Amino acid sequence: MKLKKYLLGVLTFFCSYGLVHAQVTYSLRYDGGTEVYTLSMTSTNAYSGALARITASTQATLVFPHTTGGFQITDLTDLQTGGTPLDWGFSRLDAPAENSAADYLFFAPNNATTYTLFSIPAGTAIDLFSFKSGSGCIGDVALFDNTNDPLNTNSGLNPDNNFVVLGGGLGNQYTGNTSGNVACSTPVPTEVTYCINYDSGSQTYTVSMESNQAYTGGLARLSSATQITIVAPATAGGFQITNLMGLQAGGTPLDWGFSRLDAPAENAAADYLFFAPSNATTYTPFDITANTNIPLFSFQSGSGCLGDIQLFDNTNDSLNANTGLNPDNNVTILGAGLGNKYIGNNVACTSASCATTCTVSAGVLSY
């Protein structure tokens, strides 16, 4: 009997210890580069095995700026995997009367009884799930405040943050947030300019690009929609290109080909050459360093020096009047999305003339 009473006392003490001392906090962070929000938890106690099971009573409530149709999230990703991941779902309450400027999303485990358990080390931030905004950057996002949020006045709801881990007992171990309002940032759009230079010694023209954003690996791939249009003086038989050479090698080089339109009605004094990658899907991508001039290809004139060689002007060139053509300069980079990132020609890229009366420039063609 004494032994039984002693064991009961030990068990009572152990359970009380877990209930009193287990404290869990939530934190939310934002990565401006990836535009990803991540929610994490930190526990003062360590749990492993069956005692680390997070129960269905667990809830993390996030407060978003209200927008028409409700604040949308995309790419909701469970971050604790290995077997069957802890699957996070959510319900929502948009623009409630208590706080019509906010949308509330209530995240909870869908499979608390069946997911594959992961250990919870003491004092260690554990990422639980991440997501992106499907509504753009329209304001700060925050974890719910169990004490001060105006939605607490609605006694018919249970919006509170809550965390229950089996080893900590059945009570709520959540004690607060370690992050405040989390600001998003509107990403700087990718902007690419083209440049043409002439080297009088080798009589070679070089066309290059410069991006304000860096891309590496597969994200640096130029798509087949990329085009660089060169405007040359018209000549009988068309302005001739020789020794066309791709300048970014290493593996399978980017191969540039071209088509042409000679002396069109809109500008009979000019021949237009449209350069584009012929192996955009198979070449070995090269890194695109931010704010760095990157040579793409070079060529020589097979027609001698007849006048200025220029990059096409997407706004002012007279060939723009022909709506049946697409003569525009264009650049599409996989990591920057599907849209055209070309914004113009770098007018500072002016080099030596091909003759004393002939200059090479990037800008508007005029004859």
PDB file of N, CA, C and O in Angstrom, residues 2 13 19 26 32 43 76 79 144 183 232 241 246 339 342 344:
ATOM      1  N   LYS A   2       1.907   1.241   0.796  1.00  0.00           N
ATOM      2  CA  LYS A   2       2.777   2.407   0.827  1.00  0.00           C
ATOM      3  C   LYS A   2       3.447   2.596  -0.527  1.00  0.00           C
ATOM      4  O   LYS A   2       3.601   3.706  -0.992  1.00  0.00           O
ATOM      5  N   PHE A  13       2.967  14.089  -9.503  1.00  0.00           N
ATOM      6  CA  PHE A  13       3.992  15.138  -9.592  1.00  0.00           C
ATOM      7  C   PHE A  13       4.446  15.320 -11.036  1.00  0.00           C
ATOM      8  O   PHE A  13       4.582  16.432 -11.525  1.00  0.00           O
ATOM      9  N   LEU A  19       2.232  20.083 -16.929  1.00  0.00           N
ATOM     10  CA  LEU A  19       1.203  21.084 -17.137  1.00  0.00           C
ATOM     11  C   LEU A  19       1.688  22.470 -16.757  1.00  0.00           C
ATOM     12  O   LEU A  19       1.413  23.448 -17.430  1.00  0.00           O
ATOM     13  N   TYR A  26       4.266  30.879 -30.591  1.00  0.00           N
ATOM     14  CA  TYR A  26       4.194  30.890 -32.048  1.00  0.00           C
ATOM     15  C   TYR A  26       4.991  32.069 -32.598  1.00  0.00           C
ATOM     16  O   TYR A  26       5.136  33.112 -31.938  1.00  0.00           O
ATOM     17  N   GLY A  32      11.270  38.011 -48.073  1.00  0.00           N
ATOM     18  CA  GLY A  32      10.987  38.885 -49.195  1.00  0.00           C
ATOM     19  C   GLY A  32      11.461  38.337 -50.526  1.00  0.00           C
ATOM     20  O   GLY A  32      10.917  38.672 -51.573  1.00  0.00           O
ATOM     21  N   SER A  43       8.878  25.234 -28.006  1.00  0.00           N
ATOM     22  CA  SER A  43       8.434  24.698 -26.716  1.00  0.00           C
ATOM     23  C   SER A  43       9.567  24.776 -25.693  1.00  0.00           C
ATOM     24  O   SER A  43      10.731  24.558 -26.036  1.00  0.00           O
ATOM     25  N   LEU A  76       0.062  26.496 -49.699  1.00  0.00           N
ATOM     26  CA  LEU A  76       0.109  26.049 -48.306  1.00  0.00           C
ATOM     27  C   LEU A  76       0.891  24.736 -48.252  1.00  0.00           C
ATOM     28  O   LEU A  76       0.530  23.750 -48.902  1.00  0.00           O
ATOM     29  N   LEU A  79       5.488  21.510 -43.398  1.00  0.00           N
ATOM     30  CA  LEU A  79       6.949  21.541 -43.336  1.00  0.00           C
ATOM     31  C   LEU A  79       7.549  20.449 -42.460  1.00  0.00           C
ATOM     32  O   LEU A  79       8.767  20.282 -42.445  1.00  0.00           O
ATOM     33  N   PHE A 144      -2.778  35.959 -34.211  1.00  0.00           N
ATOM     34  CA  PHE A 144      -3.873  36.420 -33.356  1.00  0.00           C
ATOM     35  C   PHE A 144      -3.360  36.729 -31.951  1.00  0.00           C
ATOM     36  O   PHE A 144      -2.473  36.044 -31.436  1.00  0.00           O
ATOM     37  N   ALA A 183       5.543  42.510 -41.968  1.00  0.00           N
ATOM     38  CA  ALA A 183       5.351  43.295 -43.182  1.00  0.00           C
ATOM     39  C   ALA A 183       5.801  42.506 -44.401  1.00  0.00           C
ATOM     40  O   ALA A 183       6.788  41.776 -44.350  1.00  0.00           O
ATOM     41  N   ALA A 232      19.977  47.758 -89.362  1.00  0.00           N
ATOM     42  CA  ALA A 232      21.183  48.060 -90.154  1.00  0.00           C
ATOM     43  C   ALA A 232      20.793  48.854 -91.397  1.00  0.00           C
ATOM     44  O   ALA A 232      19.635  48.804 -91.840  1.00  0.00           O
ATOM     45  N   ILE A 241      25.351  39.411 -92.365  1.00  0.00           N
ATOM     46  CA  ILE A 241      25.985  39.100 -91.079  1.00  0.00           C
ATOM     47  C   ILE A 241      26.966  37.954 -91.287  1.00  0.00           C
ATOM     48  O   ILE A 241      26.637  36.933 -91.907  1.00  0.00           O
ATOM     49  N   GLY A 246      27.858  32.794 -80.466  1.00  0.00           N
ATOM     50  CA  GLY A 246      27.341  32.879 -79.102  1.00  0.00           C
ATOM     51  C   GLY A 246      28.486  33.029 -78.126  1.00  0.00           C
ATOM     52  O   GLY A 246      29.519  32.364 -78.264  1.00  0.00           O
ATOM     53  N   GLY A 339       6.394  37.034 -68.273  1.00  0.00           N
ATOM     54  CA  GLY A 339       6.290  38.307 -68.964  1.00  0.00           C
ATOM     55  C   GLY A 339       7.617  38.801 -69.525  1.00  0.00           C
ATOM     56  O   GLY A 339       8.696  38.329 -69.173  1.00  0.00           O
ATOM     57  N   TYR A 342      12.240  43.058 -70.751  1.00  0.00           N
ATOM     58  CA  TYR A 342      13.004  44.088 -71.455  1.00  0.00           C
ATOM     59  C   TYR A 342      12.329  45.444 -71.248  1.00  0.00           C
ATOM     60  O   TYR A 342      11.111  45.584 -71.409  1.00  0.00           O
ATOM     61  N   GLY A 344      14.192  48.518 -72.343  1.00  0.00           N
ATOM     62  CA  GLY A 344      14.771  49.501 -73.243  1.00  0.00           C
ATOM     63  C   GLY A 344      16.234  49.216 -73.524  1.00  0.00           C
ATOM     64  O   GLY A 344      16.809  48.240 -73.042  1.00  0.00           O
TER      65      GLY A 344
END
